[in-house]
Coordinates of C-alpha atoms and ligand atoms in Angstrom, one line a residue:
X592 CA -3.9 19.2 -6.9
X593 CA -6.3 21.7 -4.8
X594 CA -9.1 20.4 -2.7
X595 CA -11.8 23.2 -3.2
X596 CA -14.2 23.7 -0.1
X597 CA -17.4 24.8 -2.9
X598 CA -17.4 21.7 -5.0
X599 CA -16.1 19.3 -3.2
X600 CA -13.8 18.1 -5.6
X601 CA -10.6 16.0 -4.7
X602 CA -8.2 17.6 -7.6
X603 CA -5.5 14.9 -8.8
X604 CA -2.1 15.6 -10.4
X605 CA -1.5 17.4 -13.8
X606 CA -0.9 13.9 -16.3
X607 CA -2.1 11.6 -13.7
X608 CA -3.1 8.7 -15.8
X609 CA -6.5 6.9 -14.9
X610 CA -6.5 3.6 -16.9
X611 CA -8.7 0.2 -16.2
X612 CA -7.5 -3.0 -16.4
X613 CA -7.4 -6.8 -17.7
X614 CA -5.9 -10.2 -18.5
X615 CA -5.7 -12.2 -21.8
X616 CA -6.9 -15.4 -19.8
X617 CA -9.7 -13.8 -18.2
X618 CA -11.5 -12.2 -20.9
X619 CA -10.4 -13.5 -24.0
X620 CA -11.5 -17.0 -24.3
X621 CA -11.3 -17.6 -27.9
X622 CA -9.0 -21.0 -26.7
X623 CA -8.9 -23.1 -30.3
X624 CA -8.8 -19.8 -32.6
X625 CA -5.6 -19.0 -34.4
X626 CA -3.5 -21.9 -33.2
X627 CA -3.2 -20.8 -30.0
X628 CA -1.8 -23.6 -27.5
X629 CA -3.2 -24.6 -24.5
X630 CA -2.6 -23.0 -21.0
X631 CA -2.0 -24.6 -18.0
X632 CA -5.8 -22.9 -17.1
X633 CA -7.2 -25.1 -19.7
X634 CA -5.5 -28.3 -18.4
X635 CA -6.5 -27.2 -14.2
X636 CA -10.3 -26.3 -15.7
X637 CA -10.6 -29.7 -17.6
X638 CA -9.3 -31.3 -14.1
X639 CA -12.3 -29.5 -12.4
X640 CA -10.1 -26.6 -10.7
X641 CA -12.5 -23.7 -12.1
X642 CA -16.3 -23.1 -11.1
X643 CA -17.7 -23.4 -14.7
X644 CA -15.5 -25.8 -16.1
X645 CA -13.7 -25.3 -19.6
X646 CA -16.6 -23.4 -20.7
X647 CA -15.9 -20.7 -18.4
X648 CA -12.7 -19.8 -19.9
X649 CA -14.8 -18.6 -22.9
X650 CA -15.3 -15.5 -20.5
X651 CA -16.0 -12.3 -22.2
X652 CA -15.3 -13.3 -25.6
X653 CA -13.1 -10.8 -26.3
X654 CA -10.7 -12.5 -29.0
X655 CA -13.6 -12.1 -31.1
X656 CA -15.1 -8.9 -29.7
X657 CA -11.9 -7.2 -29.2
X658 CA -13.0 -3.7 -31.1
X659 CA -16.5 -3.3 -29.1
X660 CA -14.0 -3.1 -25.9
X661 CA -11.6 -0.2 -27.5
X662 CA -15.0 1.5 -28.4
X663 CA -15.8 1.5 -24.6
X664 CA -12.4 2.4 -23.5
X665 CA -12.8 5.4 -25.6
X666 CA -16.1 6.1 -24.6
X667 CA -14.7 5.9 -20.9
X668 CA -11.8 8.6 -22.2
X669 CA -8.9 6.5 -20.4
X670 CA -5.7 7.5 -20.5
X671 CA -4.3 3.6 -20.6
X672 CA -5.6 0.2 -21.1
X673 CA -3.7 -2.4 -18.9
X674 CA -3.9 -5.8 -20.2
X675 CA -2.0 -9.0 -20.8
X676 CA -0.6 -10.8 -23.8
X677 CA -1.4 -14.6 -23.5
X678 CA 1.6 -16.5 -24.4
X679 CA 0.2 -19.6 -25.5
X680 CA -1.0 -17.5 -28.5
X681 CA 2.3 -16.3 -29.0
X682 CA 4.3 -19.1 -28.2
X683 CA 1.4 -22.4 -28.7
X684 CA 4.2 -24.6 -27.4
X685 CA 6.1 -22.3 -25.3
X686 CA 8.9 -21.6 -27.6
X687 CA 10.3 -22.4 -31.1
X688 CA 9.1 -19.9 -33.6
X689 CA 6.5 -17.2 -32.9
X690 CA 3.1 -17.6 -34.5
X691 CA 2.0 -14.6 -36.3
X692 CA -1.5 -14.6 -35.8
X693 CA -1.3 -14.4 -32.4
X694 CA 1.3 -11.5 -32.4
X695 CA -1.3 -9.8 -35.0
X696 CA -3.8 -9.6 -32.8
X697 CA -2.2 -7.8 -30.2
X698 CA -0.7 -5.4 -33.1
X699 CA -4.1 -4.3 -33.9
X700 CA -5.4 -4.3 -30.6
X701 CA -2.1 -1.5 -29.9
X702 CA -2.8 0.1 -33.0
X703 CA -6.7 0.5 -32.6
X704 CA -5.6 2.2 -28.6
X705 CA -3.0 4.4 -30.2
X706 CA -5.4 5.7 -32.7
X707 CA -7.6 6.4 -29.5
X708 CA -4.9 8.3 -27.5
X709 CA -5.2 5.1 -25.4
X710 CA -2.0 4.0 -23.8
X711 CA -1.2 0.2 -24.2
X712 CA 0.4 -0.6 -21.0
X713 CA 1.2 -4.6 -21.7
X714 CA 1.4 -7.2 -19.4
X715 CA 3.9 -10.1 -20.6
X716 CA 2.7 -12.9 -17.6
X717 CA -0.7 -12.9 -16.3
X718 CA -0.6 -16.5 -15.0
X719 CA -1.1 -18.2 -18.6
X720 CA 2.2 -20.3 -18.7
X721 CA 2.1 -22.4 -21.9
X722 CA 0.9 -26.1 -20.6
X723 CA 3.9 -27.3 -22.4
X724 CA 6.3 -25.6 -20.3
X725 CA 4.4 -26.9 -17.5
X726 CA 5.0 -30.6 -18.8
X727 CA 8.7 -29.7 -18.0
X728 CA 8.2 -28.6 -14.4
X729 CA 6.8 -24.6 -15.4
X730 CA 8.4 -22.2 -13.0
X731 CA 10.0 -24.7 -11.0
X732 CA 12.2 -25.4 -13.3
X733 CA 14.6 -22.3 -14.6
X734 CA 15.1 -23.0 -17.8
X735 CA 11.3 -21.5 -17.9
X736 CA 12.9 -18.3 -17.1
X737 CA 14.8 -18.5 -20.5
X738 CA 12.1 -19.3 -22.5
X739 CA 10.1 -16.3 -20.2
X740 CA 12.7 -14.2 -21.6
X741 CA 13.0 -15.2 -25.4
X742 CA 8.8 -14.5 -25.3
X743 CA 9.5 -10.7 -24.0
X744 CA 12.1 -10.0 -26.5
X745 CA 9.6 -11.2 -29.0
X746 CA 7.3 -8.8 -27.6
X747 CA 9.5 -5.8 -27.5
X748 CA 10.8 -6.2 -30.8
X749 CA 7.3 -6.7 -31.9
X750 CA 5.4 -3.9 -29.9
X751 CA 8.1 -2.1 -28.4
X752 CA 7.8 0.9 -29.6
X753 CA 4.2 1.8 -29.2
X754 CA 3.5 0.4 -26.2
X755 CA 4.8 2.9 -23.3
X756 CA 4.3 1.0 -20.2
X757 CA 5.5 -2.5 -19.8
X758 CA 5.2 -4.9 -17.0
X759 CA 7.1 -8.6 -16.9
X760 CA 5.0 -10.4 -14.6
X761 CA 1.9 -9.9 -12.3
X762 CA 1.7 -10.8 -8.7
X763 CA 4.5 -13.1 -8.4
X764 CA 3.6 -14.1 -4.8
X765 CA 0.4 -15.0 -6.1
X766 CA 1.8 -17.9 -9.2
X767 CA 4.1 -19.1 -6.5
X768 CA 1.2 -19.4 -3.2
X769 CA -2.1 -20.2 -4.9
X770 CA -0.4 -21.9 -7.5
X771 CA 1.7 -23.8 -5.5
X772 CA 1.0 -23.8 -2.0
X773 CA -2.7 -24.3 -1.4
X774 CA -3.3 -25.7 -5.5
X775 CA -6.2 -22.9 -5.9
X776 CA -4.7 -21.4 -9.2
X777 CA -3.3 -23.6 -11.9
X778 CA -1.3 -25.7 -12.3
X779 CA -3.1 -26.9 -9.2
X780 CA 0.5 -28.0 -6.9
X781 CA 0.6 -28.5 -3.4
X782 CA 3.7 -28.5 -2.6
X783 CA 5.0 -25.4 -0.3
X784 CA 8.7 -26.6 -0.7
X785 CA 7.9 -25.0 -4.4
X786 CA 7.3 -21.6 -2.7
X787 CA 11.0 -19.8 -2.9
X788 CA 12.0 -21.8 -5.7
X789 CA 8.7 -21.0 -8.1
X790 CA 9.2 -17.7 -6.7
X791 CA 13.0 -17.2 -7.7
X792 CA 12.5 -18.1 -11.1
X793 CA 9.9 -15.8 -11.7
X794 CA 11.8 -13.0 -10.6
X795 CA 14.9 -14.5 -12.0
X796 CA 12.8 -13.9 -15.3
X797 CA 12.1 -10.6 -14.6
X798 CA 15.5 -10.0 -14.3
X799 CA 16.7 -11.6 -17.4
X800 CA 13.5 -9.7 -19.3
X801 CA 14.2 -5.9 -17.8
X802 CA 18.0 -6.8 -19.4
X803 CA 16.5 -7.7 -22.9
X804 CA 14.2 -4.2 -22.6
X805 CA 17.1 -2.0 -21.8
X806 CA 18.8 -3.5 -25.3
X807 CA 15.9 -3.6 -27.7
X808 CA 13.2 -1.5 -26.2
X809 CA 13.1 1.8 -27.9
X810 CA 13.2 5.2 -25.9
X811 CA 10.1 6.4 -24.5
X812 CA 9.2 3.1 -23.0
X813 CA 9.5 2.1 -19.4
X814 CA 9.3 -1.1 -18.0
X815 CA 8.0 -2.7 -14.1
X816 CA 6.7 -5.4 -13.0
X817 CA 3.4 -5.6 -10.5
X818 CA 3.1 -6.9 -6.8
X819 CA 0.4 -8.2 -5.0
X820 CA 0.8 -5.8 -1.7
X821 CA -1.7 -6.2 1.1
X822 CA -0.8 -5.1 4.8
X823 CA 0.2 -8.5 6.6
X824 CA -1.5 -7.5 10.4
X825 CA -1.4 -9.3 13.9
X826 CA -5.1 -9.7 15.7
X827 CA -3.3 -8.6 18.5
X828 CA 0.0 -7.0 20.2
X829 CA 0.3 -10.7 21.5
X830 CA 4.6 -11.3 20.7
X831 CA 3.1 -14.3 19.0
X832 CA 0.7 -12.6 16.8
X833 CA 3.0 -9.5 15.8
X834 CA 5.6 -12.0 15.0
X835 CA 3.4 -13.9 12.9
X836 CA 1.9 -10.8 11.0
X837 CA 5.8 -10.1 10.6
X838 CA 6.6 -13.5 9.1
X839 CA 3.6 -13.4 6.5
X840 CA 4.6 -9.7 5.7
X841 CA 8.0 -11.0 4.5
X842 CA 6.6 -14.1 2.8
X843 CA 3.8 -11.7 1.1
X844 CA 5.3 -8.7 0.6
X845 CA 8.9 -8.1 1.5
X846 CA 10.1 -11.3 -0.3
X847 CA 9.5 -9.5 -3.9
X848 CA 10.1 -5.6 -2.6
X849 CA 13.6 -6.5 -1.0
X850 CA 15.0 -8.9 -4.0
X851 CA 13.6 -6.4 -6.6
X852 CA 14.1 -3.3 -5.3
X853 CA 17.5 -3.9 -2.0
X854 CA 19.0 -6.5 -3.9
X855 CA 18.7 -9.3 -1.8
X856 CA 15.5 -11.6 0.0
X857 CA 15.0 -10.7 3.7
X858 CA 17.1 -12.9 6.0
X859 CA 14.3 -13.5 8.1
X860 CA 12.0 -15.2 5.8
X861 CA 14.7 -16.7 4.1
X862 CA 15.9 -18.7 7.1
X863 CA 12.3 -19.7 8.0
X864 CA 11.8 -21.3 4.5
X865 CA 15.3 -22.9 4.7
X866 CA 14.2 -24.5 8.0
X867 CA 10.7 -25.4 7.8
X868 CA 10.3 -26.0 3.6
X869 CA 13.3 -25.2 1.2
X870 CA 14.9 -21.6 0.3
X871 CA 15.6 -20.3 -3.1
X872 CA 18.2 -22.0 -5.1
X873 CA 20.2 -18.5 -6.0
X874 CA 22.9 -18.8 -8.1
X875 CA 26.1 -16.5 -8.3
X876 CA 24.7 -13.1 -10.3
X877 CA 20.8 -13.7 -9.7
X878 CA 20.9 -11.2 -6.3
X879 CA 21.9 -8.5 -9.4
X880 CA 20.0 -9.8 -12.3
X881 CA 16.4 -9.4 -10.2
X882 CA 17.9 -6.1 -8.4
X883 CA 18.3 -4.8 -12.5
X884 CA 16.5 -0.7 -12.2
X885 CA 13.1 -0.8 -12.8
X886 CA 11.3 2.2 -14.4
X887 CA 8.1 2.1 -12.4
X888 CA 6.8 -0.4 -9.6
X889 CA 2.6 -1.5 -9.9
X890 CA 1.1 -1.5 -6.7
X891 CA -2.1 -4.3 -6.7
X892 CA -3.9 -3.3 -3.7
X893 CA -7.4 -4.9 -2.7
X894 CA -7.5 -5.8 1.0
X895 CA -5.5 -6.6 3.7
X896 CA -5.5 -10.1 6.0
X897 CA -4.8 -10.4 9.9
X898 CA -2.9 -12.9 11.4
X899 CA -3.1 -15.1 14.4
X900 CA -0.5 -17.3 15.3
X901 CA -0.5 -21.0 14.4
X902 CA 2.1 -22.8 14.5
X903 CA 0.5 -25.9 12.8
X904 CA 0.1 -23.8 9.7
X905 CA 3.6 -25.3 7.9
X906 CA 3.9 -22.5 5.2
X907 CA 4.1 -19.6 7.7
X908 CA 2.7 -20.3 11.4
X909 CA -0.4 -18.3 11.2
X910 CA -4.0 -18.0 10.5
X911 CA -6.2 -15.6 8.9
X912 CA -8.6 -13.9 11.0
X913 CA -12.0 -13.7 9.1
X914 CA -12.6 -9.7 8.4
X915 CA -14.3 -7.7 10.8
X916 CA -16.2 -5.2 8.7
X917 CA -17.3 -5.1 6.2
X918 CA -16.7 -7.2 3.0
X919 CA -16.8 -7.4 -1.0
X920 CA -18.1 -10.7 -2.7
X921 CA -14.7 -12.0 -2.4
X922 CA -15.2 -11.7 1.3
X923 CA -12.4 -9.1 1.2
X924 CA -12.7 -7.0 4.1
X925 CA -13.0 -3.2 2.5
X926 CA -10.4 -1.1 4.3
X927 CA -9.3 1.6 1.7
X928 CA -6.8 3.1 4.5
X929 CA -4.2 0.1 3.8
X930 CA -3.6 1.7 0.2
X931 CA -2.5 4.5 1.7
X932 CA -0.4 2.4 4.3
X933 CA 1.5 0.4 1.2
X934 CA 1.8 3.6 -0.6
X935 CA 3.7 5.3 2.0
X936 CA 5.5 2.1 3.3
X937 CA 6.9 1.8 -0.2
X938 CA 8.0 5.3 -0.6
X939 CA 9.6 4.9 2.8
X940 CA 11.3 1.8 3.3
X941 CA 11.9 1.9 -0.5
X942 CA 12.9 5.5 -1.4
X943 CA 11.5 7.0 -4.6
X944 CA 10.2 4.5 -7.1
X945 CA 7.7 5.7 -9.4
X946 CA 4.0 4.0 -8.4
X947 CA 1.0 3.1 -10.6
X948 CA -1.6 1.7 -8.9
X949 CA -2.2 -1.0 -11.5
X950 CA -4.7 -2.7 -9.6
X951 CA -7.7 -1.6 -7.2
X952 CA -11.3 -2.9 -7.4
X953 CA -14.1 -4.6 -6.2
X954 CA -16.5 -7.3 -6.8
X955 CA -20.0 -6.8 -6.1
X956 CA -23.1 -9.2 -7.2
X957 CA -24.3 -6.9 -9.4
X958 CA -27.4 -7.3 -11.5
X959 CA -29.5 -5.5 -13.9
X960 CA -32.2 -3.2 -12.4
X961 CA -35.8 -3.3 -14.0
X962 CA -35.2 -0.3 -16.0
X963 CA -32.2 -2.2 -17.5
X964 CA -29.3 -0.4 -16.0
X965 CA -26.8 -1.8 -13.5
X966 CA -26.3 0.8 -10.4
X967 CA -23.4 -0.2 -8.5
X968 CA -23.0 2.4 -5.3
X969 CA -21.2 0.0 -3.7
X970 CA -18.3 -0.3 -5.9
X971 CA -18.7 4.0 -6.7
X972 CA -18.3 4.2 -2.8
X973 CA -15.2 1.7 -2.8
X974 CA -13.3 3.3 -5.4
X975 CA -14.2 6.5 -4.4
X976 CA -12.6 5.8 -1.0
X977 CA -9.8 4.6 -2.1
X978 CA -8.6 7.3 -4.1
X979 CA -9.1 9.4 -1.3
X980 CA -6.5 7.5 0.3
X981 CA -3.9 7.7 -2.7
X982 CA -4.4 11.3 -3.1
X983 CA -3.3 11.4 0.9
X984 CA -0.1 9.6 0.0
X985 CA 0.2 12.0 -2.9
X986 CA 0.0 14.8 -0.4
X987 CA 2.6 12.8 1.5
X988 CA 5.0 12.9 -1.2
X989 CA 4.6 9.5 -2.4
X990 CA 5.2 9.5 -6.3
X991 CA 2.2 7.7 -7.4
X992 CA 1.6 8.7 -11.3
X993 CA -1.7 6.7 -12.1
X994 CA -4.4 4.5 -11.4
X995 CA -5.9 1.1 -12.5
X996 CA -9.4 0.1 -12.1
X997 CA -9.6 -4.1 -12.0
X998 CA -11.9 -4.3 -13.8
X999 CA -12.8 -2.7 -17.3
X1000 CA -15.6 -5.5 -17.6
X1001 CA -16.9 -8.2 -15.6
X1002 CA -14.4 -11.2 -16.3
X1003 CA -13.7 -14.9 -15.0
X1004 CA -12.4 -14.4 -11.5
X1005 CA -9.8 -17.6 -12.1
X1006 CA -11.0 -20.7 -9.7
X1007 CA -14.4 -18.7 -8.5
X1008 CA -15.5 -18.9 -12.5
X1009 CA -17.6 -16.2 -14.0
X1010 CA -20.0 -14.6 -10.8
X1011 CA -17.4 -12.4 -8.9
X1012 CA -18.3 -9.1 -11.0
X1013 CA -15.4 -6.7 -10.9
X1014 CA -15.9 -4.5 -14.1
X1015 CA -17.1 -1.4 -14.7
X1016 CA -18.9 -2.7 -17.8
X1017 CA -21.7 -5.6 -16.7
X1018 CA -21.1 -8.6 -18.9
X1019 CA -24.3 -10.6 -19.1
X1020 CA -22.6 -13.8 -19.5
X1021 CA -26.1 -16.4 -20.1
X1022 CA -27.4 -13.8 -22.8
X1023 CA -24.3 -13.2 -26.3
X1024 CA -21.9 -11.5 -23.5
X1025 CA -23.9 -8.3 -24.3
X1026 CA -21.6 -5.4 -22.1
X1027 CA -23.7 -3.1 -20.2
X1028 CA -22.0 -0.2 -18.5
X1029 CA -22.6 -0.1 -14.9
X1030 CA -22.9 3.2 -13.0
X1031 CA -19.7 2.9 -11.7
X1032 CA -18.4 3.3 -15.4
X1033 CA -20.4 7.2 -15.8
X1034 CA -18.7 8.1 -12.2
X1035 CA -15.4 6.9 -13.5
X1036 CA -15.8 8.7 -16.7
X1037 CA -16.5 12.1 -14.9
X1038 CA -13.4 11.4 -12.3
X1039 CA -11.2 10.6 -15.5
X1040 CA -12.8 13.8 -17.6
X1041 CA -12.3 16.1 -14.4
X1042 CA -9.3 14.5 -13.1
X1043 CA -10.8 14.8 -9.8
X1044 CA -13.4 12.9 -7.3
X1045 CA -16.0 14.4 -6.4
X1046 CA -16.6 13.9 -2.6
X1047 CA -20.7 13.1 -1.5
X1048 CA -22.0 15.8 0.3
X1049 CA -24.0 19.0 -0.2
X1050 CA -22.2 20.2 -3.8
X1051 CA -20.5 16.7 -4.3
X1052 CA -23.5 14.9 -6.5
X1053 CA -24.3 11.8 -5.9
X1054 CA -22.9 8.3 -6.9
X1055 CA -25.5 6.7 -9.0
X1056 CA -26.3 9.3 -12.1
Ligands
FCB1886 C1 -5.6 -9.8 -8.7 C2 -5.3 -10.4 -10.1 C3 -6.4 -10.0 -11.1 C4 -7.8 -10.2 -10.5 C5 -7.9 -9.5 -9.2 C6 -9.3 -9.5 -8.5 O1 -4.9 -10.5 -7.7 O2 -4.1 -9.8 -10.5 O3 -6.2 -10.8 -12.2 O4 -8.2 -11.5 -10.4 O5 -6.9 -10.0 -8.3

């Protein structure tokens, strides 16, 4: 892991694994084939909650297109290929019996990555809940943890052995906020009193899926789950503001990283809720059951947000300051240092967990040049800057063990519809879906080939080739 002064080259790790990711429900589309049931995305893009409509959900087409996308991911020479398993295709009605021709697409999409020294590192809830679930009150209601859990045993029985890297759910905070709080994800609620409540049975699921791994998964694989970790900062030293950032931090972040990984939710936040909205409805065992080892922790890092205090804002007494510099097309301000900062924050409030970064990206509005190509310095210079950042908290000692690029290919961006670009491969959605890699895919290829960034400067090379 040398930095060398003539090349330039950030070295990473021996067996650091560079991967891409995806989810079923943003790239598959393929909604009617195989019996697969509907999601609660189909039912909040019929009701007009995604830019696009229904027809967006079609998204990349890769149900159908599935072995053009292992062809790139060789071509790219990852190491992994993070992606989710939509359970409305496994489960049309959200339980009962299994259908197989949804469980036999994911078996050849796991056998077509083995065969390309690919590692399958599965998703089991990307935000796809079975609409019929929903009918009975979805995560609010915990019997949707059960039936969260009978699906994952499914899985591991199913997959278990080939797939090394497992993860039970992705970005809790995010179901239970956007899909509860402000009604911008599906199912489309607004009702904050939902917050701990949605939020406890998801990880309450996790729980009761990590206990099902540890009897039927075979050896070899490890199982996490991901979080949604962006620094939570005051606009100013103002009490006020600080304890506002402070609040939001334990809402956002501390919420899932204390129940998972100290046993218990943080007694501040938890009293807030109680007062202002509703706390978690924790039964005798659950503080346990969600505190069950986890192999690995997935760190989803994009931005970070800065608070003012508010206290008309009922959910948590603050407001977010619009970013300061400058920003991707999600408006997310770009401020690679705050990987770093949740990096080492984990390792230290946290002790040793094993990291992947299972998540880092940007969206740009990219567009093909005249010469036909996409060049994409902006998200080269992004990406670039943030793995100088995680190979700092390397050098700090924080275990990180791999890295995620959101996106493999330009995908629906849930509510926002198909125009914030996040992949590496250009997707030109208005002409057959035809995937063209940008040049942020030939830089990523070299970093993943050399295991190393190379930095810009006089023996770096540049960022567009
Ligand atoms: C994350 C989601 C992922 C993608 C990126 C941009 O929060 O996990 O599906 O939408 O944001």
């Amino acid at each position: 892991m040398a930095e060398s002064d003539t090349c330039r080259l950030l070295g990473f790790p021996d067996g650091f694994l560079w991967g891409v990711a995806t989810a079923a429900p943003q790239i598959e589309g393929g909604l009617d084939l195989d019996g697969r049931g509907e999601s609660i995305w189909d039912r909040f893009a019929r009701r007009g909650g995604v830019a696009g409509g229904l027809g967006a959900l079609e998204a990349c087409d890769h149900y159908r297109r599935w072995e053009e996308d292992v062809a790139h991911l060789a071509d790219l020479g990852v190491g992994a290929y993070r992606f989710s398993v939509a359970w409305p295709r496994v489960f049309p009605t959200g339980g009962g019996r299994p259908d197989r021709r949804g469980l036999d697409f994911y078996r050849r999409l796991v056998d077509a990555l083995v065969k390309r020294a690919v590692r399958p590192a599965v998703t089991l809830y990307h935000w796809d809940l079975p609409q019929a679930l929903q009918d009975r009150g979805g995560w609010a209601n915990r019997d949707t943890a059960y039936r969260f859990c009978d699906y994952a045993a499914t899985l591991f029985r199913h997959l278990g052995a080939d797939v090394p890297l497992w993860m039970t759910h992705n970005e809790p905070f995010v179901v239970a906020y956007l899909g509860h709080v402000t009604g911008e994800h599906a199912p489309g609620l607004r009702r904050p009193w939902l917050f701990a409540r949605v939020a406890h049975h998801l990880l309450v699921s996790h729980g009761l899926a990590v206990r099902a791994f540890r009897q039927l998964a075979p050896a070899g694989s490890r199982i996490g789950i991901t979080l949604f970790l962006w620094p939570q900062q005051p606009a100013s030293d103002r009490p006020a503001d600080v304890a506002a950032a402070r609040r939001a931090d334990a809402a956002v972040n501390r919420w899932f990283l204390d129940a998972l990984l100290k046993g218990d939710y943080p007694a501040d936040v938890r009293r807030y809720l109680a007062r202002r909205l509703a706390g978690p409805p924790v039964r005798p065992g659950d503080a346990e059951l969600i505190a069950e080892p986890i192999d690995f922790l997935g760190v989803q890092y994009y931005s970070r947000v800065v608070h003012r205090a508010d206290p008309w804002n009922l959910f948590q007494g603050s407001r977010q300051l619009p970013p300061a510099g400058p920003t991707t097309a999600m408006g997310w301000e770009i401020y690679p240092e705050g990987l770093y900062e949740v990096l080492t924050r984990i390792h230290r409030d946290y002790g040793p967990v094993p990291l992947y970064v299972t998540e880092c990206g940007a969206a740009f509005d990219d567009r093909p040049a005249a010469d036909g190509r996409v060049h994409d310095p902006q998200r080269v210079a992004y990406l670039r800057d943030h793995l100088v950042q995680l190979h700092r908290a390397l050098t700090a000692g924080v275990d990180v063990r791999g890295l995620f690029v959101w996106s493999l290919m330009d995908n629906l961006e849930w509510h926002h519809g198909l125009d914030r670009r996040f992949g590496l491969l250009y997707v030109d959605f208005d002409h057959g879906r035809r995937r063209i890699p940008k040049a942020s895919f030939a830089w990523f290829r070299e970093v993943v080939r050399q295991n190393a960034v190379a930095m810009p400067g006089p023996a770096g090379g540049g960022e567009d080739e």
